mmCIF file of C-alpha atoms in Angstrom:
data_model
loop_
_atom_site.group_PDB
_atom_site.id
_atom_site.type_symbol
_atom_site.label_atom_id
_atom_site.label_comp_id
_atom_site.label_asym_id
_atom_site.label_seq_id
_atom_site.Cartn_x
_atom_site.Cartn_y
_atom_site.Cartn_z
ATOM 1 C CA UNK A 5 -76.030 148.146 99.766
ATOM 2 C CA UNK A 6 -75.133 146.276 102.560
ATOM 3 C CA UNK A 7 -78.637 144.621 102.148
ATOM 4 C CA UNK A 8 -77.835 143.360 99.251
ATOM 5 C CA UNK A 9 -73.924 142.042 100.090
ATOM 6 C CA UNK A 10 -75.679 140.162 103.075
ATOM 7 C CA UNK A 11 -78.179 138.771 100.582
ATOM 8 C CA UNK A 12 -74.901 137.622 97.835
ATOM 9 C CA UNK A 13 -72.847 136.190 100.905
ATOM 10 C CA UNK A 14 -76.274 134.296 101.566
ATOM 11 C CA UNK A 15 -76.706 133.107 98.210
ATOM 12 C CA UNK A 16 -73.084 132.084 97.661
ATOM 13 C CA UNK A 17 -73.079 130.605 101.481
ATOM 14 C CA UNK A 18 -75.694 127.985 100.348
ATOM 15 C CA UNK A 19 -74.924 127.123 97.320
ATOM 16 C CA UNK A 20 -71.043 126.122 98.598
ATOM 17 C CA UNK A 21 -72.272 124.408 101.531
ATOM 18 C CA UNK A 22 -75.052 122.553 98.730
ATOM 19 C CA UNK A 23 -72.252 122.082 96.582
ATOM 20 C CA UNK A 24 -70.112 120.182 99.806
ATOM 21 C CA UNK A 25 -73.196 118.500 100.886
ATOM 22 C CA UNK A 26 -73.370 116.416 97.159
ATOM 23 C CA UNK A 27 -69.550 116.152 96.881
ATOM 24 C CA UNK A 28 -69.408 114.744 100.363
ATOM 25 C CA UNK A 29 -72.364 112.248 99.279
ATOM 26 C CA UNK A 30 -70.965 111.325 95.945
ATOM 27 C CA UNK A 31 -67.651 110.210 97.427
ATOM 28 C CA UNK A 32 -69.549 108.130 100.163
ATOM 29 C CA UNK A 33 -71.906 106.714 97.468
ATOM 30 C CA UNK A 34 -68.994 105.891 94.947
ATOM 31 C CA UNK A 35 -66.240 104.508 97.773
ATOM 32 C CA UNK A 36 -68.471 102.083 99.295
ATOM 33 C CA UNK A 37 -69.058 100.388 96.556
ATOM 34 C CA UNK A 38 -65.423 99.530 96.153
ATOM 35 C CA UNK A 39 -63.448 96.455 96.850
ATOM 36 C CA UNK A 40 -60.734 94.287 95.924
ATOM 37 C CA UNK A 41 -60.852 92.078 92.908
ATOM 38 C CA UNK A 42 -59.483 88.633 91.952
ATOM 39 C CA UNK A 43 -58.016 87.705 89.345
ATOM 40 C CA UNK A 44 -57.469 87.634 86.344
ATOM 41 C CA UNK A 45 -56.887 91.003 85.917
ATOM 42 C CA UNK A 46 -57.469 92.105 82.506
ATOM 43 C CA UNK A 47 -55.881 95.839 82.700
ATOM 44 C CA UNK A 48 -55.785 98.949 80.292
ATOM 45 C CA UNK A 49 -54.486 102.601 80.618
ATOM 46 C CA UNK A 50 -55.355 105.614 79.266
ATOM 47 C CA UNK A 51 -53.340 108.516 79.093
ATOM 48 C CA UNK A 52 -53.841 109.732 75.676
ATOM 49 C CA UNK A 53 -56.414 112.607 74.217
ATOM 50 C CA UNK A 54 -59.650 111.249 72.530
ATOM 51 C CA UNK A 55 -61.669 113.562 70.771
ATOM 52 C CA UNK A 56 -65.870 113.688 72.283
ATOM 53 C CA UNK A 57 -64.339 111.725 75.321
ATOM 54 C CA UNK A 58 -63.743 113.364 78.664
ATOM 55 C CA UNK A 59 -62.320 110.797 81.311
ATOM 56 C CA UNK A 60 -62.972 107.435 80.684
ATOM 57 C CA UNK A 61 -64.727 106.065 77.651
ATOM 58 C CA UNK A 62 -68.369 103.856 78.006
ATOM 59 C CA UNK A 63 -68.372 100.714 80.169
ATOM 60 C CA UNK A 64 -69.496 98.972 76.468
ATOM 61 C CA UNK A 65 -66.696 100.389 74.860
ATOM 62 C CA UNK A 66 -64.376 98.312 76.892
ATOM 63 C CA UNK A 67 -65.810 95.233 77.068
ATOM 64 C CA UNK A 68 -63.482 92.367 78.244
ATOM 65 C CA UNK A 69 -61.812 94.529 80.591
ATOM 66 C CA UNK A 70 -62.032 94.520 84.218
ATOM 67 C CA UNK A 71 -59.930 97.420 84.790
ATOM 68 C CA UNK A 72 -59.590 100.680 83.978
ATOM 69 C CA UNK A 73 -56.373 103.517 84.590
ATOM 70 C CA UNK A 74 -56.563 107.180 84.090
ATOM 71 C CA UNK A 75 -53.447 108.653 83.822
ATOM 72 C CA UNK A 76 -51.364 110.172 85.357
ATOM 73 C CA UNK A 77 -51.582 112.048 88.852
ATOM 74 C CA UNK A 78 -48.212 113.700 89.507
ATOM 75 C CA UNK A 79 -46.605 115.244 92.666
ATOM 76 C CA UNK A 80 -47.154 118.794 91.309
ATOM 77 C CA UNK A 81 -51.441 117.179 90.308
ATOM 78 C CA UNK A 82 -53.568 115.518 88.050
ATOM 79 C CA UNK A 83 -52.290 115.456 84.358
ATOM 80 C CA UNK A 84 -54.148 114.346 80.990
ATOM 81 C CA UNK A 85 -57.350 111.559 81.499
ATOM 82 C CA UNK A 86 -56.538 112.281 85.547
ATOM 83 C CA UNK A 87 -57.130 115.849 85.245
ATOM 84 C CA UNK A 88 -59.976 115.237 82.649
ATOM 85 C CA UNK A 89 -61.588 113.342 85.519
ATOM 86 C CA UNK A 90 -61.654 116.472 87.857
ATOM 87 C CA UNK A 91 -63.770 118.103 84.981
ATOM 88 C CA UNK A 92 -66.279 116.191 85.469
ATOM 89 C CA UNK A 93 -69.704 116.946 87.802
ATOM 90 C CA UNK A 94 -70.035 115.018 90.424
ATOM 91 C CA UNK A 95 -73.442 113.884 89.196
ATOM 92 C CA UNK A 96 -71.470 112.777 86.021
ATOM 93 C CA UNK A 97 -68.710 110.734 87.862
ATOM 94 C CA UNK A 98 -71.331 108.965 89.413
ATOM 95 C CA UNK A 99 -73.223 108.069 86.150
ATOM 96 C CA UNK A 100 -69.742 106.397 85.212
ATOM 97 C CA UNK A 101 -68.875 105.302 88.001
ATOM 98 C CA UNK A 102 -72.411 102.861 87.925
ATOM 99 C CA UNK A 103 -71.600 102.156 84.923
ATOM 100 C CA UNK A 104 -68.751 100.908 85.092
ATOM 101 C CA UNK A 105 -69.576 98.905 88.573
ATOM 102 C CA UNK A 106 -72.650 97.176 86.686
ATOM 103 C CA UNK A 107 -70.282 96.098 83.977
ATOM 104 C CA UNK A 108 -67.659 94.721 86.735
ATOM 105 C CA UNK A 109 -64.858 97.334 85.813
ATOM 106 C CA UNK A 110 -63.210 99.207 88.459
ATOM 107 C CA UNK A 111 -61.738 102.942 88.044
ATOM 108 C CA UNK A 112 -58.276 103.877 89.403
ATOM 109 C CA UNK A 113 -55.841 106.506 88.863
ATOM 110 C CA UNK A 114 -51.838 105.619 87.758
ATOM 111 C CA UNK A 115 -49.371 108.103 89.872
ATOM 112 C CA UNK A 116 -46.405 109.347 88.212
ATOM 113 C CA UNK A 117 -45.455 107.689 85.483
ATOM 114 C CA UNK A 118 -42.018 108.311 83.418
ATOM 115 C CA UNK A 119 -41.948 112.227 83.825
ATOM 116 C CA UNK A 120 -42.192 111.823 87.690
ATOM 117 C CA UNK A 121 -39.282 110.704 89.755
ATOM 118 C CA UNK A 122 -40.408 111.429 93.364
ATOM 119 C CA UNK A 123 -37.150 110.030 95.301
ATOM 120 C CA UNK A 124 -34.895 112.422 93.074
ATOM 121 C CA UNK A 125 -36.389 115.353 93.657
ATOM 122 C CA UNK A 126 -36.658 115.069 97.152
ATOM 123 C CA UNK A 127 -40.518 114.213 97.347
ATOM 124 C CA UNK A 128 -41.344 113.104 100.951
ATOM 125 C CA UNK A 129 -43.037 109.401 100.902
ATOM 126 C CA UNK A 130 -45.640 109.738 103.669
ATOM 127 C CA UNK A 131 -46.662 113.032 102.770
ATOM 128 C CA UNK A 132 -47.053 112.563 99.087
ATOM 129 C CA UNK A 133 -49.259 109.172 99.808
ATOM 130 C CA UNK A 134 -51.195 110.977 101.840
ATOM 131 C CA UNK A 135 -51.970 113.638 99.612
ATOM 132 C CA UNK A 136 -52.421 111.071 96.471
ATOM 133 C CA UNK A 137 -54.709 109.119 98.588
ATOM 134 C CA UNK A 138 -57.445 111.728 99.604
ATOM 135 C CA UNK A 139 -57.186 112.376 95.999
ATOM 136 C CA UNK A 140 -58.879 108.995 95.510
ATOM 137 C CA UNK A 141 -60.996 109.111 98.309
ATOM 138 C CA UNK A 142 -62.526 113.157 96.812
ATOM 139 C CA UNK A 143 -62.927 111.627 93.851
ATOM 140 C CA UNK A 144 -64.502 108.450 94.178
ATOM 141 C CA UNK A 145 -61.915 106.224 92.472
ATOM 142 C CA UNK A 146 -61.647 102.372 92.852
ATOM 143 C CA UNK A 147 -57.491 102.581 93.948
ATOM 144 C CA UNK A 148 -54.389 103.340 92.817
ATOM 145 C CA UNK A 149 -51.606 102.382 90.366
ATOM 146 C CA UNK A 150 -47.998 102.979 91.319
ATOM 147 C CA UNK A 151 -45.929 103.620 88.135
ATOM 148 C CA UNK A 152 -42.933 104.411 89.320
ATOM 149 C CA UNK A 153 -39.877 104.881 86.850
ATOM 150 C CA UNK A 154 -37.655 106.590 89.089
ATOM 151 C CA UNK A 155 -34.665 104.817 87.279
ATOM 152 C CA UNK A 156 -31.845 106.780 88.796
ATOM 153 C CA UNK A 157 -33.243 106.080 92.201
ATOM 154 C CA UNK A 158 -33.535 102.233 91.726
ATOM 155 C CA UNK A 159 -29.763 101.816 90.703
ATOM 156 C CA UNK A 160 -28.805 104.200 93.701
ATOM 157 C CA UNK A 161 -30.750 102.196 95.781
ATOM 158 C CA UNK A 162 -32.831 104.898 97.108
ATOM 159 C CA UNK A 163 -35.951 103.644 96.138
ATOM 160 C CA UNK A 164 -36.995 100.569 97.901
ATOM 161 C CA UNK A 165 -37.001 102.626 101.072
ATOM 162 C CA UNK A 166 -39.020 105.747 99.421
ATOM 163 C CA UNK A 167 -41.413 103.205 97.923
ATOM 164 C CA UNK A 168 -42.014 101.263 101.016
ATOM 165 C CA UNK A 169 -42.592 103.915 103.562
ATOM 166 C CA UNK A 170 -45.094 105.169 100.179
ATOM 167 C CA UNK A 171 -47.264 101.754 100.202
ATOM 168 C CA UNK A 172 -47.739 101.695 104.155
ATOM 169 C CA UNK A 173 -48.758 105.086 104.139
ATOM 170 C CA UNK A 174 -51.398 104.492 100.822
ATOM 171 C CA UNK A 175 -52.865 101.520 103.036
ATOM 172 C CA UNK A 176 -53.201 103.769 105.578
ATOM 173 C CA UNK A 177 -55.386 105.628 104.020
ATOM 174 C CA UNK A 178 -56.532 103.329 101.292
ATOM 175 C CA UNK A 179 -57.643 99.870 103.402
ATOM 176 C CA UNK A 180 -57.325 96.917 101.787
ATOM 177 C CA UNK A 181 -61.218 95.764 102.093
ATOM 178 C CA UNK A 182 -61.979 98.799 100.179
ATOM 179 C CA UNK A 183 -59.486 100.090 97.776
ATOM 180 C CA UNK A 184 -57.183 98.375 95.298
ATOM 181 C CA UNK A 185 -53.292 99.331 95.170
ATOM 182 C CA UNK A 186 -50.876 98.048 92.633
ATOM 183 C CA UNK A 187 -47.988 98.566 91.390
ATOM 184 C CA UNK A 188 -46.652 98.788 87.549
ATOM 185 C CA UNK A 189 -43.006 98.405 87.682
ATOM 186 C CA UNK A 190 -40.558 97.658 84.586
ATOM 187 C CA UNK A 191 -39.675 93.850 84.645
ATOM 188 C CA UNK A 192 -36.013 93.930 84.922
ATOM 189 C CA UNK A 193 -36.638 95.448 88.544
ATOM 190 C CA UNK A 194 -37.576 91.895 89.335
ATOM 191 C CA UNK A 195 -33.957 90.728 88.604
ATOM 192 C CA UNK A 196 -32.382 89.389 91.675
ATOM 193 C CA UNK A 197 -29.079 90.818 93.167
ATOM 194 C CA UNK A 198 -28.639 93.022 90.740
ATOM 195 C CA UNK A 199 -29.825 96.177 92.942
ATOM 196 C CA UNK A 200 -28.396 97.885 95.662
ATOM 197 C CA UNK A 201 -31.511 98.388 97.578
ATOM 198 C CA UNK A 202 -32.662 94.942 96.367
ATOM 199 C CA UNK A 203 -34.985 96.195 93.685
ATOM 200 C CA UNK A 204 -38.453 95.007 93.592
ATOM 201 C CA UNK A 205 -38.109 91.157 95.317
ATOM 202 C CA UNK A 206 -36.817 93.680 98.215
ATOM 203 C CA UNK A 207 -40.076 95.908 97.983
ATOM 204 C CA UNK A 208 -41.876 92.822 97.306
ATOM 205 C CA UNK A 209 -40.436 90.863 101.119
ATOM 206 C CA UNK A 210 -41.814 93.844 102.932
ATOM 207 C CA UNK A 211 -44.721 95.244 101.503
ATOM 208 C CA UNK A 212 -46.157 92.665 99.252
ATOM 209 C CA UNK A 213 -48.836 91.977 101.079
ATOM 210 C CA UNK A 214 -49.933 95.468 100.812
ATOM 211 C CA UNK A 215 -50.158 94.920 96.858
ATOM 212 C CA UNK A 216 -53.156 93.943 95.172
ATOM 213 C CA UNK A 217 -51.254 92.577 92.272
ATOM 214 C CA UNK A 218 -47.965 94.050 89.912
ATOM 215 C CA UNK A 219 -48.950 95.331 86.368
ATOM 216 C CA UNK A 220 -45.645 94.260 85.219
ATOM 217 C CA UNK A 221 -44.323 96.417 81.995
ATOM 218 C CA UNK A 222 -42.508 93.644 79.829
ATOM 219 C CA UNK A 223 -41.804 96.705 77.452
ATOM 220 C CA UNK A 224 -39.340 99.496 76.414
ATOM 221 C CA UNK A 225 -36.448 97.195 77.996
ATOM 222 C CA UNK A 226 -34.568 96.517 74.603
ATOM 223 C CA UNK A 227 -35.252 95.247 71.006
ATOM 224 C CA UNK A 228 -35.179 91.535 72.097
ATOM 225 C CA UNK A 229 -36.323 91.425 75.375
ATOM 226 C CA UNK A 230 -39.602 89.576 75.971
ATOM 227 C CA UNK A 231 -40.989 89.084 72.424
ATOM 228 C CA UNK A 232 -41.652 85.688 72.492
ATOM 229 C CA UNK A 233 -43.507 83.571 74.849
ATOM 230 C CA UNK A 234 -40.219 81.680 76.403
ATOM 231 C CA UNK A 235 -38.688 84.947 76.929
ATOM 232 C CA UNK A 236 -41.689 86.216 78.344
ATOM 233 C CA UNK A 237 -42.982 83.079 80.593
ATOM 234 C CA UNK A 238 -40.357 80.852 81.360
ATOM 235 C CA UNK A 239 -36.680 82.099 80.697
ATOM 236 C CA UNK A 240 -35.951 85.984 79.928
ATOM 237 C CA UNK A 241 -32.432 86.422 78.638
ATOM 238 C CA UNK A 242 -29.302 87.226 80.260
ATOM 239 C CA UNK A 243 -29.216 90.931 79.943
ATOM 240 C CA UNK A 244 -32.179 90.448 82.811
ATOM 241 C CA UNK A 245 -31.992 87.303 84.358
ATOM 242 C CA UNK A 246 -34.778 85.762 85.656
ATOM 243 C CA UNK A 247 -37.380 88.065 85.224
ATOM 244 C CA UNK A 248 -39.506 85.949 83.026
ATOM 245 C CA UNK A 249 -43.331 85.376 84.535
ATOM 246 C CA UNK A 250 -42.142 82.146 86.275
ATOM 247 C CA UNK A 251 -39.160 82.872 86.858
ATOM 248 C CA UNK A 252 -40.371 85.741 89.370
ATOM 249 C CA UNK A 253 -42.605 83.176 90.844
ATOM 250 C CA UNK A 254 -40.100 81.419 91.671
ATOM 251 C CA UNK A 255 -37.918 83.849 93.542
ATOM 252 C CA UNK A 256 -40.961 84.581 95.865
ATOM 253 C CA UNK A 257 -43.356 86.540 94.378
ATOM 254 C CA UNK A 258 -47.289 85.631 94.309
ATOM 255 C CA UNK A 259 -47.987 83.926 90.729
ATOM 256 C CA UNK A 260 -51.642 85.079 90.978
ATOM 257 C CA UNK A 261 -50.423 88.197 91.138
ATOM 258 C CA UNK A 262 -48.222 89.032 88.024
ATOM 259 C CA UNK A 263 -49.927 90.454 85.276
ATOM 260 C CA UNK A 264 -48.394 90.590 81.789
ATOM 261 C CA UNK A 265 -48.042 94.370 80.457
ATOM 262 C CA UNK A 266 -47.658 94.867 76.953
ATOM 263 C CA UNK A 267 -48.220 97.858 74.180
ATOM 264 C CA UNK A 268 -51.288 97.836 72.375
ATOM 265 C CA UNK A 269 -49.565 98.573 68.865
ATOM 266 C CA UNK A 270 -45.914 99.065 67.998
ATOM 267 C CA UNK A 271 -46.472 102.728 68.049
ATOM 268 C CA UNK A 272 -47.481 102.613 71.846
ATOM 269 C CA UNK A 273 -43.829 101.668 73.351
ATOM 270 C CA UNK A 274 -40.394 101.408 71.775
ATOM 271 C CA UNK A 275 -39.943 98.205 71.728
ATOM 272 C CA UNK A 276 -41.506 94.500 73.181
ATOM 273 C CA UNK A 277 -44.263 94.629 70.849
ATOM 274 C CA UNK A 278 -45.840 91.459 70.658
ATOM 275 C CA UNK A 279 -49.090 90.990 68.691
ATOM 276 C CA UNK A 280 -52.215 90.915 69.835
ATOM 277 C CA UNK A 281 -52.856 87.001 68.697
ATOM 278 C CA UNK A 282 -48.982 85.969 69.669
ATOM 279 C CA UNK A 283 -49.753 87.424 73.499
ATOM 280 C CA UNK A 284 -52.995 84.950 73.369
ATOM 281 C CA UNK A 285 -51.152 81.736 72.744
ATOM 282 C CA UNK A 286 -48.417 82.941 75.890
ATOM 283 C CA UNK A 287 -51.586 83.842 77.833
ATOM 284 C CA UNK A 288 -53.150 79.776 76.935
ATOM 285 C CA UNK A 289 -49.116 78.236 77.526
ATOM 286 C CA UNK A 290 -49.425 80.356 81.086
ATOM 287 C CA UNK A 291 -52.545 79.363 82.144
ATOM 288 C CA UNK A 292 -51.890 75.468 81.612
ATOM 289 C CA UNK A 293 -48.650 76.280 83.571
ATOM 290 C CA UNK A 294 -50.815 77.461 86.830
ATOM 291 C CA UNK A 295 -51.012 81.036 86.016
ATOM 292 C CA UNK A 296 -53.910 83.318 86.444
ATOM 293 C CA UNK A 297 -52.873 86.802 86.274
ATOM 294 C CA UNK A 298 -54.381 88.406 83.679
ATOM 295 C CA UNK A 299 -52.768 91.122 81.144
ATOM 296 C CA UNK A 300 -52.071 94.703 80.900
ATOM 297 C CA UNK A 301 -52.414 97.061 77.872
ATOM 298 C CA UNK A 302 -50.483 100.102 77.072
ATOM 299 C CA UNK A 303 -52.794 101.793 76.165
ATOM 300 C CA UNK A 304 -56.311 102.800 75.260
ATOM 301 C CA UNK A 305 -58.444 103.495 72.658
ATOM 302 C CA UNK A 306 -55.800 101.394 70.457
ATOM 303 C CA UNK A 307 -56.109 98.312 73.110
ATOM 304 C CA UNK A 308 -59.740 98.899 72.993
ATOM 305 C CA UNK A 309 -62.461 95.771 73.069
ATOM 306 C CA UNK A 310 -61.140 93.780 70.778
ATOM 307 C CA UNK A 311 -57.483 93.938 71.375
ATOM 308 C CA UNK A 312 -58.600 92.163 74.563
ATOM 309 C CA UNK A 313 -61.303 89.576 73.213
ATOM 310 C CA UNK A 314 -58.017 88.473 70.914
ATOM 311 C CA UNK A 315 -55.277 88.281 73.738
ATOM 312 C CA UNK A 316 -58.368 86.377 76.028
ATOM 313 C CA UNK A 317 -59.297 83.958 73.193
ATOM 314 C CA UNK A 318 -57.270 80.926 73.993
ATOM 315 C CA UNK A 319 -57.538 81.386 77.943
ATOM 316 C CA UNK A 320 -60.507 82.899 79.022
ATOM 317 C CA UNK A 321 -62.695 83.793 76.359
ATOM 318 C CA UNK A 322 -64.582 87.339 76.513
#
């Protein structure tokens, strides 16, 4: 009897320690491979269950984008295509992983999204980036993506604080010469003086440079709000002033790094809909302008490869 415990704690001894050994050398083998990227950024989420797919679809099936979000890690863990992710074997994140890194497309997770407000219930900045970062790192993701819709906290003025301390602590963790970070915030945070914390151009003064680039959501803020390409490139209307693309620019955030988010279909957001062929003639007006950002979809499979060889078509062709 005990013969045979000694010879079970044996067996199950070697296989954890095998089982370390190849997690330990998949996440060195997938995070040295990363890096930062330049733009254009041409962006798509995925949060959303597709039948015969676990985690992220094939490289090919995505072709004209350069990168890829699984959604959504939460405080409390992974959720939906994130969690799907942790099903996988490591030998199996690796295979996508290549994939994906032949085809140019990086991997990275979104972190809490609309059912997540951090700052309101109490969820400590430093600790929760540290804990959202290793997540990266054991999985062998490309960065992160901070959607942050904490709305309550932004017009208390709470969050600019929670958020910054949150970004020094990712790049603590997550260096710049190896992992992308960026942040998805709702455009009207870009509205200046209108917060008491100083919204986003606050955020964007001290930790900026920590950003790879904004995946700006030019969506879901009301019926009329950045459907057409003036209201979306050069003057957004008075309900939130000067948060058009170039009008950010101007109040001190990187051009190069503001990339346009929209919904894939009219079903994917409740409003700021624009069509696929309408966003590709404000993508060719922007780019004549200067502007090299890229676009963002909300979300996959319905902004799947050709949703993005239309909205690339008059600026930079897939």
């Amino acid at each position: 009897m005990l013969l045979y415990s000694f010879l079970v704690f044996a067996i199950c001894f070697l296989a954890t320690a095998r089982a370390n050994v190849e997690d330990a050398q998949v996440v060195l083998d997938l995070s040295t491979a990363n890096s930062t990227q330049s733009a254009p950024h041409w962006v798509v989420y995925a949060d959303q269950y597709q039948s015969g797919v676990t985690g992220p679809p094939a490289a090919s099936a995505i072709e004209g984008y350069n990168v890829f979000i699984l959604s959504f890690l939460l405080t409390e863990g992974a959720w939906d295509k994130a969690y799907e992710w942790t099903t996988l074997t490591a030998d199996e994140r690796t295979s996508i992983k290549s994939d994906y890194a032949a085809a140019g497309i990086k991997l990275l997770v979104s972190v809490f999204g609309s059912t997540d407000v951090p700052t309101t219930s109490g969820a400590d900045p430093n600790a929760t980036a540290a804990t959202m970062a290793a997540w990266v790192i054991k999985y062998g993701l490309d960065g992160i993506d901070v959607d942050y819709e904490d709305f309550a906290a932004m017009n208390s003025g709470t969050a600019e604080g929670w958020l910054i301390d949150f970004t020094t602590a990712l790049r603590a963790s997550l260096p710049k010469d190896k992992y992308i970070v960026t942040h998805a915030p709702v455009a009207p945070w870009f509205t200046p003086n209108s917060y008491v914390g100083g919204g986003y151009t606050k955020i964007n003064q001290e930790v900026g440079d920590l950003i790879d680039w904004y995946n700006i959501q030019f969506y879901n803020q009301g019926s009329t709000e950045y459907t057409d390409c003036d209201g979306l490139l050069a003057a957004s209307s008075s309900t939130w002033p000067e948060t058009a693309i170039f009008e950010i620019a101007n109040n001190g955030v990187d051009l190069s790094k503001l990339v346009i988010g929209k919904p894939a279909t009219a079903n994917d957001a409740t409003n700021g809909y624009m069509n696929a062929s309408m966003l590709a003639t404000c993508l060719e007006t922007a780019k004549k302008t200067g502007w090299a950002g890229g676009a963002m979809a909300w979300q996959y499979p319905n902004a799947d490869g050709s949703w993005i060889s239309t909205v690339r078509s008059l600026s930079w062709p897939v």
